[in-house]
Structures are given as structure tokens and as C-alpha cells.
Amino acid sequence: MSGTVVAQMLTVLASPVLSRLFTPEDFALLASFTSVTSLCVVFCSGKYEVAILLPEKESDARNILRLSLSVCVAICCFLPVIIIGVGRFNEAFNALVSNGLVFVAVLFVLCSNMCESFRYYFLRRKHFKAISSRTVVVSLTTVGLNLLCGYFFYSHKVFVTSTTAAQMVALILFLFLFFRLFGKEKQPWSFELIKQPLVRYWKFPAFTMSGQLLNSLTLNMPILVLANYFSSTSIGLYAFVYKIASLPMNVIGTNVTQVFMQRISQGSPEDQKKIFIKTSAALFLLILPPAVIGVIFAPQLFSFIFGEKWIPAANLARLMAPMLVIRFATTPVTAVYNIKEKNFLSFVFQVVRLVLMIVGFVIALSLKCSFEMTIFINSTALIIFYILGYVTAFFLCDTKGKK
């Protein structure tokens, strides 16, 4: 069983307990923290860590690792100013400032980026167990601290502090494994050696970072926008529903994507279309029955599994259900973009998604819609995006990848 599956299962098993220990407002603070740090994590390393996989010489890869870590530390020094500055205009950022969590966020970003750099180095050296162990350790630490502190030392900051502590533990684990496995490989280093990959791999901060930053902004836009106009209770309910509803996608969808990419990359154009249709149809039929049951009995299920205070979240789950079903059925097969090497087209679709969401929010907020209607309009915009992406991916099955 992979580390990712184990981590997701721990989250699923702990959810009914955590929902009774914590309030929607606590989940809202975690959502704000996650949205802010997700954006910061993308640009703080310049995505130089991705280049660790490329050089033939091990010494060059080690220099890129040093570069990535150095860039991360340097940018994190300015991160408090950025968070405080943006916090004057955005409530999600301001939630970190008003709760005294700015430096906790910086520590989280620093540890997360360093872990990501080491993860790519372990990937290069084919030490997959180290990568898997980090995933399990993060999940165990986060869930364990949430349960322990939530029961004995409750605070609305528990989610944030436990998440940050988990990344610190993961970094310590990676450092231990790195020096144990590669500590004897002495290699000279200097600022000149670091400066060479800084210039050579400039496309990673210019293009890779830009694309991932756009993707992160799109994914976190609901929290970043809604926090300015609605209560923390509403934000917490939405964040909780989205987190719970995303678990099937994270557990099943990720594994299906890997199998799908392997099968479709080996088939002819005709076979690729058949695999494409069969995979999406199977996913749709898999998710539809539980989704229908969930929509019909949402209030009873939320009350029984998560507690009575989460019954209002049932209405949000019903509104989001069509979008979540379509997302579950279509997202794995859109891996065709990567197989066909249509990276630019994938980037264009991220822009389309951003535009659709902006239009949806502008319509909802200009009409002064309720929180529920705003979520419905946003979900409708995402349905359009997923269908467009799905149809385009289907027709790409007839094309050949870029040579």
C-alpha cells in the first residue's frame, strides 16, 4: 500500500473525530492558512528543484539542490512583509496576521520547500521508500497532534500548528536520510557553482513556476475571494465539505491516473479513444451511486458521521455534488495533455479555468447572492471547465505527441 493511500486513509478515519473536536471557524482558519502557504510554496523556490532530475553529473544535481535550498531561504526572509502587505487587502492573508501566524506560515513554507527539494533528489536517486515514508510521517504527525491537542489542549490554532509541526518532522526525517545515504559523497561547493544552474535553468522560475502559480491561484481562489465577503463559519463549512469530498479523488483518482497514463501511452489512436471512454465511464458509474445517496441523505449523513453542527454543510455538499462527480470522472483522463506533451494547451486551460471562476464570482458578488448561491455559480463554472477539458482531451487521442 503506497504512502499516499495510507495518509489519505488516516485522514478519512480521523475526520469524524476531528469534526466533533473543532468548529467550522477552526477549519476556516486552516483553509486560509493552506491557501496562503500554497501560493507562497510555489514561488519561494523558483521551482529549481524540478531541474534536479535533469543533469547527467551527480555533482550538478547536488549544486541545483543547494541552489533550490538557498533560493527558498532567501525568499522566505521577505515573506513576512509580503503576507502582512497583502493582508491589508485580503481577509485570508489577514487571518494569519490577526492570529499571529505569520512566522508560523513562513516556517511552514520553508520546511515544505526544503522537503520538496530533497524529495526530487531522492526521486533522482530512486530512493522511493524515503519519499513514501515522508508522506506517512506527515499524515501521522498531523492527525496525531490534531487529536491529542484537540482533546486535551484545544485552541483554534491547533490545525495550523500541527500542520507546521508535521512539515518540520518531515524535514528532520529527510535530512537524516540524506546524510545517512549520501553523507559520504563529499563534493566541493561554492557560490560560483550555485550561480551556474541559477542562470542555466532560468526557464523553471520563468515558466514552470508561473504555470504552477496560476494553477495554485485557481485552486485557492474560492477561499481567497470568499473570505472577503462571507463569515468564517461559511468559509469553514465550505472548506470542510471540499476536503471531505476530495478524498475519493485523492485516493482513487491518483491511482487511476497512473494506470491510465501507462495504458493509453502504449495504445494506438483507436485504442486510446476506447481506453479514454471506458476509464471515464467506469469512474462515472463508480461515483454516481454514492453521490446520489449522499445528495438524498446528506443532512442525516453529516449529522451521524460528523456531528449535528455540520448539518448546514450538507446543503453545500448537495450544491457541489454535480461538479464533484464530473470532476471525479473527467480529471484522471485529462492526463492525455501530458502524454501528448500538450503543455501549452494545458496552460491555456488553466487560464480558462481562472477566467471562468472570476466571471462566476463577479456575477455572484455583483448580484449580492447568498453564500450558497455563490458556491452554486462557482460550481457551474467549474462544470463548464471540466467538460471543455474532457472533450478536448478526447480529441487529442487522435494526435501524436510532440517529438
Short mmCIF file of C-alpha atoms in Angstrom, two decimals:
data_model
loop_
_atom_site.label_atom_id
_atom_site.label_comp_id
_atom_site.label_asym_id
_atom_site.label_seq_id
_atom_site.Cartn_x
_atom_site.Cartn_y
_atom_site.Cartn_z
CA MET A 1 0.00 0.00 0.00
CA SER A 2 1.51 3.38 -1.03
CA GLY A 3 2.28 6.14 1.42
CA THR A 4 -0.29 8.41 -0.22
CA VAL A 5 -3.09 5.88 0.25
CA VAL A 6 -2.12 5.31 3.89
CA ALA A 7 -2.06 9.06 4.51
CA GLN A 8 -5.50 9.55 2.96
CA MET A 9 -6.95 6.64 4.92
CA LEU A 10 -5.69 8.19 8.17
CA THR A 11 -7.42 11.44 7.22
CA VAL A 12 -10.67 9.63 6.46
CA LEU A 13 -10.64 7.70 9.73
CA ALA A 14 -9.85 10.79 11.79
CA SER A 15 -12.43 13.09 10.15
CA PRO A 16 -15.47 12.05 12.28
CA VAL A 17 -13.47 12.69 15.45
CA LEU A 18 -11.89 15.96 14.31
CA SER A 19 -15.27 17.32 13.19
CA ARG A 20 -16.51 16.92 16.78
CA LEU A 21 -13.41 18.43 18.39
CA PHE A 22 -13.21 21.50 16.18
CA THR A 23 -15.59 24.15 14.84
CA PRO A 24 -16.22 25.48 11.32
CA GLU A 25 -14.26 28.59 12.32
CA ASP A 26 -11.22 26.40 13.05
CA PHE A 27 -11.48 24.82 9.61
CA ALA A 28 -11.81 28.32 8.11
CA LEU A 29 -8.51 29.37 9.70
CA LEU A 30 -6.85 26.22 8.36
CA ALA A 31 -8.30 26.92 4.90
CA SER A 32 -6.90 30.47 4.94
CA PHE A 33 -3.52 29.20 6.13
CA THR A 34 -3.44 26.50 3.46
CA SER A 35 -4.46 28.87 0.67
CA VAL A 36 -1.84 31.45 1.57
CA THR A 37 1.00 29.00 2.09
CA SER A 38 0.11 27.07 -1.08
CA LEU A 39 0.77 30.21 -3.11
CA CYS A 40 3.96 31.01 -1.20
CA VAL A 41 5.35 27.47 -1.56
CA VAL A 42 5.17 27.72 -5.36
CA PHE A 43 7.29 30.85 -5.79
CA CYS A 44 9.66 30.57 -2.83
CA SER A 45 11.97 28.04 -4.52
CA GLY A 46 11.61 29.28 -8.07
CA LYS A 47 10.79 25.63 -8.93
CA TYR A 48 14.51 24.98 -9.37
CA GLU A 49 14.00 21.68 -7.54
CA VAL A 50 12.36 20.24 -10.68
CA ALA A 51 15.68 20.65 -12.50
CA ILE A 52 17.39 18.27 -10.05
CA LEU A 53 16.24 15.38 -12.24
CA LEU A 54 17.92 16.70 -15.40
CA PRO A 55 21.76 16.76 -15.16
CA GLU A 56 23.85 13.73 -16.07
CA LYS A 57 26.50 14.51 -13.46
CA GLU A 58 25.64 13.95 -9.83
CA SER A 59 27.70 16.97 -8.82
CA ASP A 60 25.49 19.21 -10.98
CA ALA A 61 22.34 17.78 -9.39
CA ARG A 62 23.79 18.42 -5.93
CA ASN A 63 24.51 22.04 -6.89
CA ILE A 64 20.91 22.50 -8.06
CA LEU A 65 19.74 21.09 -4.73
CA ARG A 66 21.89 23.67 -2.93
CA LEU A 67 20.57 26.39 -5.24
CA SER A 68 16.95 25.44 -4.55
CA LEU A 69 17.50 25.46 -0.79
CA SER A 70 19.34 28.79 -0.97
CA VAL A 71 16.65 30.47 -3.06
CA CYS A 72 14.00 29.22 -0.65
CA VAL A 73 15.78 30.62 2.42
CA ALA A 74 16.43 33.96 0.70
CA ILE A 75 12.82 34.49 -0.41
CA CYS A 76 11.40 33.34 2.93
CA CYS A 77 13.25 36.25 4.56
CA PHE A 78 10.89 38.62 2.72
CA LEU A 79 7.77 36.52 3.18
CA PRO A 80 6.51 38.21 6.39
CA VAL A 81 6.44 41.58 4.61
CA ILE A 82 4.53 40.07 1.68
CA ILE A 83 1.93 38.35 3.89
CA ILE A 84 1.39 41.44 6.05
CA GLY A 85 1.19 43.68 3.00
CA VAL A 86 -1.33 41.54 1.14
CA GLY A 87 -3.24 41.10 4.41
CA ARG A 88 -4.32 44.73 4.19
CA PHE A 89 -6.42 43.87 1.15
CA ASN A 90 -7.32 40.21 1.60
CA GLU A 91 -9.01 38.57 4.60
CA ALA A 92 -7.39 35.17 4.07
CA PHE A 93 -3.95 36.73 4.43
CA ASN A 94 -5.19 38.96 7.21
CA ALA A 95 -6.41 35.91 9.15
CA LEU A 96 -2.78 34.87 9.54
CA VAL A 97 -1.76 38.37 10.63
CA SER A 98 -4.58 38.84 13.16
CA ASN A 99 -3.98 35.39 14.68
CA GLY A 100 -0.23 35.85 14.98
CA LEU A 101 0.54 33.10 12.47
CA VAL A 102 2.76 34.98 10.01
CA PHE A 103 6.03 33.42 11.19
CA VAL A 104 4.36 30.02 11.54
CA ALA A 105 3.40 30.35 7.87
CA VAL A 106 6.98 31.26 6.95
CA LEU A 107 8.27 28.23 8.86
CA PHE A 108 5.76 26.00 7.09
CA VAL A 109 6.74 27.32 3.66
CA LEU A 110 10.44 26.96 4.44
CA CYS A 111 10.11 23.36 5.62
CA SER A 112 7.73 22.39 2.80
CA ASN A 113 10.01 23.78 0.10
CA MET A 114 13.10 22.17 1.58
CA CYS A 115 11.26 18.84 1.77
CA GLU A 116 10.23 19.21 -1.86
CA SER A 117 13.84 19.82 -2.91
CA PHE A 118 15.02 16.73 -1.06
CA ARG A 119 12.08 14.77 -2.49
CA TYR A 120 13.25 15.45 -6.03
CA TYR A 121 16.79 14.45 -5.09
CA PHE A 122 15.56 11.18 -3.57
CA LEU A 123 13.49 10.66 -6.71
CA ARG A 124 16.59 11.14 -8.85
CA ARG A 125 18.48 8.59 -6.76
CA LYS A 126 15.49 6.19 -6.85
CA HIS A 127 15.01 6.11 -3.07
CA PHE A 128 11.23 5.85 -3.27
CA LYS A 129 10.82 4.49 0.25
CA ALA A 130 12.17 7.76 1.63
CA ILE A 131 9.53 9.69 -0.31
CA SER A 132 6.75 7.36 0.81
CA SER A 133 7.88 7.47 4.44
CA ARG A 134 7.68 11.26 4.44
CA THR A 135 4.05 11.15 3.29
CA VAL A 136 3.10 8.74 6.06
CA VAL A 137 5.06 10.67 8.71
CA VAL A 138 3.36 13.95 7.77
CA SER A 139 -0.09 12.37 7.95
CA LEU A 140 0.60 10.54 11.23
CA THR A 141 2.05 13.64 12.87
CA THR A 142 -0.73 15.93 11.66
CA VAL A 143 -3.59 13.60 12.62
CA GLY A 144 -1.95 12.60 15.90
CA LEU A 145 -1.33 16.18 17.04
CA ASN A 146 -4.80 17.27 15.93
CA LEU A 147 -6.44 14.52 18.00
CA LEU A 148 -4.17 14.96 21.02
CA CYS A 149 -4.25 18.75 21.17
CA GLY A 150 -7.89 18.97 20.13
CA TYR A 151 -8.91 16.77 23.05
CA PHE A 152 -6.52 17.94 25.78
CA PHE A 153 -5.23 21.38 24.72
CA TYR A 154 -7.89 22.87 22.45
CA SER A 155 -7.03 26.03 20.54
CA HIS A 156 -8.34 27.42 17.28
CA LYS A 157 -4.71 27.36 16.07
CA VAL A 158 -4.24 23.60 16.56
CA PHE A 159 -4.78 22.71 12.90
CA VAL A 160 -2.18 25.23 11.76
CA THR A 161 0.45 24.41 14.36
CA SER A 162 0.11 20.64 13.89
CA THR A 163 0.37 21.00 10.11
CA THR A 164 3.53 23.06 10.50
CA ALA A 165 4.98 20.67 13.09
CA ALA A 166 4.40 17.79 10.67
CA GLN A 167 6.45 19.53 7.98
CA MET A 168 9.23 20.16 10.49
CA VAL A 169 9.29 16.47 11.42
CA ALA A 170 9.33 15.54 7.72
CA LEU A 171 12.28 17.85 7.09
CA ILE A 172 14.20 16.32 10.00
CA LEU A 173 13.46 12.87 8.56
CA PHE A 174 14.67 13.87 5.10
CA LEU A 175 17.84 15.46 6.50
CA PHE A 176 18.58 12.30 8.48
CA LEU A 177 18.04 10.06 5.45
CA PHE A 178 20.01 12.37 3.17
CA PHE A 179 23.12 12.42 5.34
CA ARG A 180 22.85 8.72 6.12
CA LEU A 181 22.56 7.75 2.44
CA PHE A 182 24.73 10.37 0.77
CA GLY A 183 26.76 11.96 3.56
CA LYS A 184 29.97 10.25 2.47
CA GLU A 185 29.71 11.68 -1.05
CA LYS A 186 31.89 14.71 -0.44
CA GLN A 187 31.58 17.31 -3.19
CA PRO A 188 33.08 20.80 -3.27
CA TRP A 189 30.73 23.71 -3.49
CA SER A 190 30.85 27.48 -3.79
CA PHE A 191 28.60 30.35 -4.73
CA GLU A 192 30.03 30.19 -8.24
CA LEU A 193 28.92 26.57 -8.60
CA ILE A 194 25.43 27.54 -7.42
CA LYS A 195 25.27 30.52 -9.76
CA GLN A 196 25.76 28.34 -12.85
CA PRO A 197 22.43 26.42 -12.56
CA LEU A 198 20.74 29.67 -11.49
CA VAL A 199 21.35 31.02 -14.99
CA ARG A 200 21.22 27.77 -16.93
CA TYR A 201 17.78 26.72 -15.65
CA TRP A 202 16.14 30.15 -15.72
CA LYS A 203 13.12 28.69 -17.56
CA PHE A 204 11.92 26.95 -14.40
CA PRO A 205 11.16 30.15 -12.46
CA ALA A 206 10.06 31.87 -15.67
CA PHE A 207 7.65 29.22 -16.98
CA THR A 208 7.24 26.24 -14.63
CA MET A 209 6.78 28.46 -11.59
CA SER A 210 4.41 30.76 -13.47
CA GLY A 211 2.22 27.87 -14.60
CA GLN A 212 2.09 26.28 -11.15
CA LEU A 213 1.44 29.65 -9.52
CA LEU A 214 -1.51 30.14 -11.85
CA ASN A 215 -2.76 26.66 -11.01
CA SER A 216 -2.39 27.27 -7.28
CA LEU A 217 -4.14 30.62 -7.54
CA THR A 218 -7.04 28.99 -9.37
CA LEU A 219 -7.37 26.16 -6.83
CA ASN A 220 -7.28 28.53 -3.87
CA MET A 221 -9.35 31.32 -5.36
CA PRO A 222 -12.64 30.33 -3.64
CA ILE A 223 -11.11 30.77 -0.17
CA LEU A 224 -9.16 33.90 -1.13
CA VAL A 225 -12.25 35.56 -2.61
CA LEU A 226 -14.99 34.29 -0.30
CA ALA A 227 -13.06 35.25 2.84
CA ASN A 228 -13.51 38.91 1.88
CA TYR A 229 -17.29 38.74 1.69
CA PHE A 230 -18.61 35.99 3.97
CA SER A 231 -18.26 34.83 7.56
CA SER A 232 -15.60 32.45 8.79
CA THR A 233 -18.35 29.97 9.64
CA SER A 234 -19.44 29.81 5.99
CA ILE A 235 -15.84 29.51 4.84
CA GLY A 236 -15.23 26.71 7.32
CA LEU A 237 -18.30 24.78 6.16
CA TYR A 238 -17.21 25.07 2.53
CA ALA A 239 -13.60 24.09 3.32
CA PHE A 240 -14.77 21.05 5.27
CA VAL A 241 -17.10 19.85 2.50
CA TYR A 242 -14.46 20.34 -0.18
CA LYS A 243 -11.86 18.48 1.87
CA ILE A 244 -14.13 15.50 2.58
CA ALA A 245 -15.46 15.36 -1.00
CA SER A 246 -11.93 15.48 -2.42
CA LEU A 247 -10.78 12.37 -0.57
CA PRO A 248 -12.14 9.92 -3.20
CA MET A 249 -10.39 11.94 -5.89
CA ASN A 250 -7.12 11.92 -3.96
CA VAL A 251 -7.21 8.19 -3.17
CA ILE A 252 -8.83 6.65 -6.26
CA GLY A 253 -8.25 9.33 -8.88
CA THR A 254 -4.48 9.49 -8.39
CA ASN A 255 -4.05 5.72 -8.78
CA VAL A 256 -6.40 5.59 -11.77
CA THR A 257 -4.42 8.37 -13.44
CA GLN A 258 -1.18 6.42 -13.14
CA VAL A 259 -2.71 3.26 -14.65
CA PHE A 260 -4.48 5.28 -17.34
CA MET A 261 -1.27 7.03 -18.42
CA GLN A 262 0.54 3.71 -18.68
CA ARG A 263 -2.19 2.03 -20.75
CA ILE A 264 -3.01 4.87 -23.08
CA SER A 265 0.63 5.72 -23.85
CA GLN A 266 1.08 2.19 -25.25
CA GLY A 267 -2.08 2.07 -27.39
CA SER A 268 -2.89 3.11 -30.95
CA PRO A 269 -5.12 6.18 -31.53
CA GLU A 270 -8.16 3.92 -31.87
CA ASP A 271 -7.31 2.01 -28.69
CA GLN A 272 -6.60 5.27 -26.88
CA LYS A 273 -10.12 6.52 -27.52
CA LYS A 274 -11.60 3.27 -26.25
CA ILE A 275 -9.45 3.36 -23.11
CA PHE A 276 -10.39 7.01 -22.64
CA ILE A 277 -14.14 6.35 -22.83
CA LYS A 278 -14.02 3.17 -20.75
CA THR A 279 -11.98 4.82 -17.98
CA SER A 280 -14.17 7.90 -17.67
CA ALA A 281 -17.37 5.81 -17.89
CA ALA A 282 -16.12 3.44 -15.18
CA LEU A 283 -15.25 6.36 -12.92
CA PHE A 284 -18.65 7.94 -13.51
CA LEU A 285 -20.51 4.71 -12.71
CA LEU A 286 -18.31 4.21 -9.65
CA ILE A 287 -19.01 7.62 -8.13
CA LEU A 288 -22.65 8.08 -9.19
CA PRO A 289 -24.40 5.71 -6.71
CA PRO A 290 -22.68 7.06 -3.57
CA ALA A 291 -23.15 10.60 -4.88
CA VAL A 292 -26.91 10.10 -5.34
CA ILE A 293 -27.23 8.53 -1.89
CA GLY A 294 -25.16 11.37 -0.46
CA VAL A 295 -27.37 14.03 -2.02
CA ILE A 296 -30.60 12.41 -0.86
CA PHE A 297 -29.49 11.72 2.70
CA ALA A 298 -26.91 14.49 3.10
CA PRO A 299 -28.33 16.03 6.33
CA GLN A 300 -28.67 12.66 8.04
CA LEU A 301 -25.22 11.51 6.93
CA PHE A 302 -23.47 14.69 8.01
CA SER A 303 -25.25 14.64 11.36
CA PHE A 304 -24.44 10.97 12.02
CA ILE A 305 -20.84 10.93 10.78
CA PHE A 306 -19.59 14.41 11.63
CA GLY A 307 -21.99 15.76 14.25
CA GLU A 308 -25.06 17.99 14.30
CA LYS A 309 -23.13 21.25 13.97
CA TRP A 310 -22.16 20.19 10.41
CA ILE A 311 -25.74 19.77 9.13
CA PRO A 312 -25.55 23.19 7.34
CA ALA A 313 -22.63 21.78 5.34
CA ALA A 314 -25.00 19.19 3.85
CA ASN A 315 -26.68 21.86 1.71
CA LEU A 316 -23.31 22.93 0.33
CA ALA A 317 -22.47 19.31 -0.44
CA ARG A 318 -25.70 18.98 -2.42
CA LEU A 319 -24.92 22.11 -4.43
CA MET A 320 -21.37 20.97 -5.17
CA ALA A 321 -22.26 17.32 -5.92
CA PRO A 322 -22.70 17.61 -9.75
CA MET A 323 -19.37 19.41 -10.07
CA LEU A 324 -17.59 16.89 -7.84
CA VAL A 325 -18.99 13.93 -9.79
CA ILE A 326 -17.90 15.40 -13.14
CA ARG A 327 -14.50 16.27 -11.69
CA PHE A 328 -14.02 12.72 -10.41
CA ALA A 329 -14.97 11.18 -13.77
CA THR A 330 -13.02 13.53 -16.05
CA THR A 331 -9.87 14.70 -14.26
CA PRO A 332 -7.85 11.44 -14.44
CA VAL A 333 -8.33 11.07 -18.20
CA THR A 334 -7.18 14.63 -18.87
CA ALA A 335 -3.69 13.26 -18.22
CA VAL A 336 -3.78 12.95 -22.04
CA TYR A 337 -2.38 16.51 -22.11
CA ASN A 338 0.83 15.26 -20.52
CA ILE A 339 1.01 12.09 -22.62
CA LYS A 340 0.64 14.10 -25.84
CA GLU A 341 3.03 16.75 -24.49
CA LYS A 342 0.43 19.49 -24.94
CA ASN A 343 1.83 21.54 -22.07
CA PHE A 344 0.90 24.88 -23.59
CA LEU A 345 -2.68 23.74 -24.18
CA SER A 346 -2.85 22.60 -20.56
CA PHE A 347 -1.63 26.04 -19.51
CA VAL A 348 -4.30 27.68 -21.69
CA PHE A 349 -6.98 25.63 -19.96
CA GLN A 350 -5.71 26.78 -16.57
CA VAL A 351 -6.19 30.35 -17.80
CA VAL A 352 -9.70 29.42 -19.00
CA ARG A 353 -10.47 27.96 -15.56
CA LEU A 354 -9.26 31.14 -13.86
CA VAL A 355 -11.35 33.32 -16.18
CA LEU A 356 -14.48 31.19 -15.66
CA MET A 357 -14.11 31.36 -11.90
CA ILE A 358 -13.52 35.13 -11.95
CA VAL A 359 -16.62 35.62 -14.11
CA GLY A 360 -18.63 33.40 -11.76
CA PHE A 361 -17.55 35.31 -8.67
CA VAL A 362 -18.11 38.69 -10.33
CA ILE A 363 -21.67 37.68 -11.27
CA ALA A 364 -22.44 36.28 -7.81
CA LEU A 365 -20.94 39.17 -5.86
CA SER A 366 -22.35 41.91 -8.10
CA LEU A 367 -25.82 40.40 -7.66
CA LYS A 368 -25.17 40.13 -3.89
CA CYS A 369 -26.01 36.43 -3.95
CA SER A 370 -26.13 34.35 -0.81
CA PHE A 371 -23.17 32.16 0.10
CA GLU A 372 -24.99 29.05 -1.14
CA MET A 373 -25.83 30.64 -4.50
CA THR A 374 -22.24 31.88 -4.86
CA ILE A 375 -20.98 28.32 -4.36
CA PHE A 376 -23.53 27.04 -6.90
CA ILE A 377 -22.42 29.58 -9.53
CA ASN A 378 -18.77 28.74 -8.89
CA SER A 379 -19.53 25.01 -9.21
CA THR A 380 -21.35 25.64 -12.51
CA ALA A 381 -18.29 27.48 -13.86
CA LEU A 382 -16.11 24.52 -12.90
CA ILE A 383 -18.51 22.09 -14.60
CA ILE A 384 -18.06 24.03 -17.84
CA PHE A 385 -14.28 23.89 -17.40
CA TYR A 386 -14.19 20.13 -16.72
CA ILE A 387 -16.43 19.36 -19.71
CA LEU A 388 -14.34 21.54 -22.05
CA GLY A 389 -11.16 19.88 -20.82
CA TYR A 390 -12.65 16.43 -21.19
CA VAL A 391 -13.87 16.96 -24.76
CA THR A 392 -10.54 18.47 -25.83
CA ALA A 393 -8.61 15.58 -24.24
CA PHE A 394 -10.81 13.10 -26.12
CA PHE A 395 -9.96 14.60 -29.49
CA LEU A 396 -6.26 14.70 -28.57
CA CYS A 397 -6.33 10.89 -28.59
CA ASP A 398 -6.18 11.08 -32.40
CA THR A 399 -2.98 13.12 -32.36
CA LYS A 400 0.65 12.23 -31.83
CA GLY A 401 2.78 13.68 -29.08
CA LYS A 402 5.42 16.25 -29.89
CA LYS A 403 8.63 14.63 -30.98
#
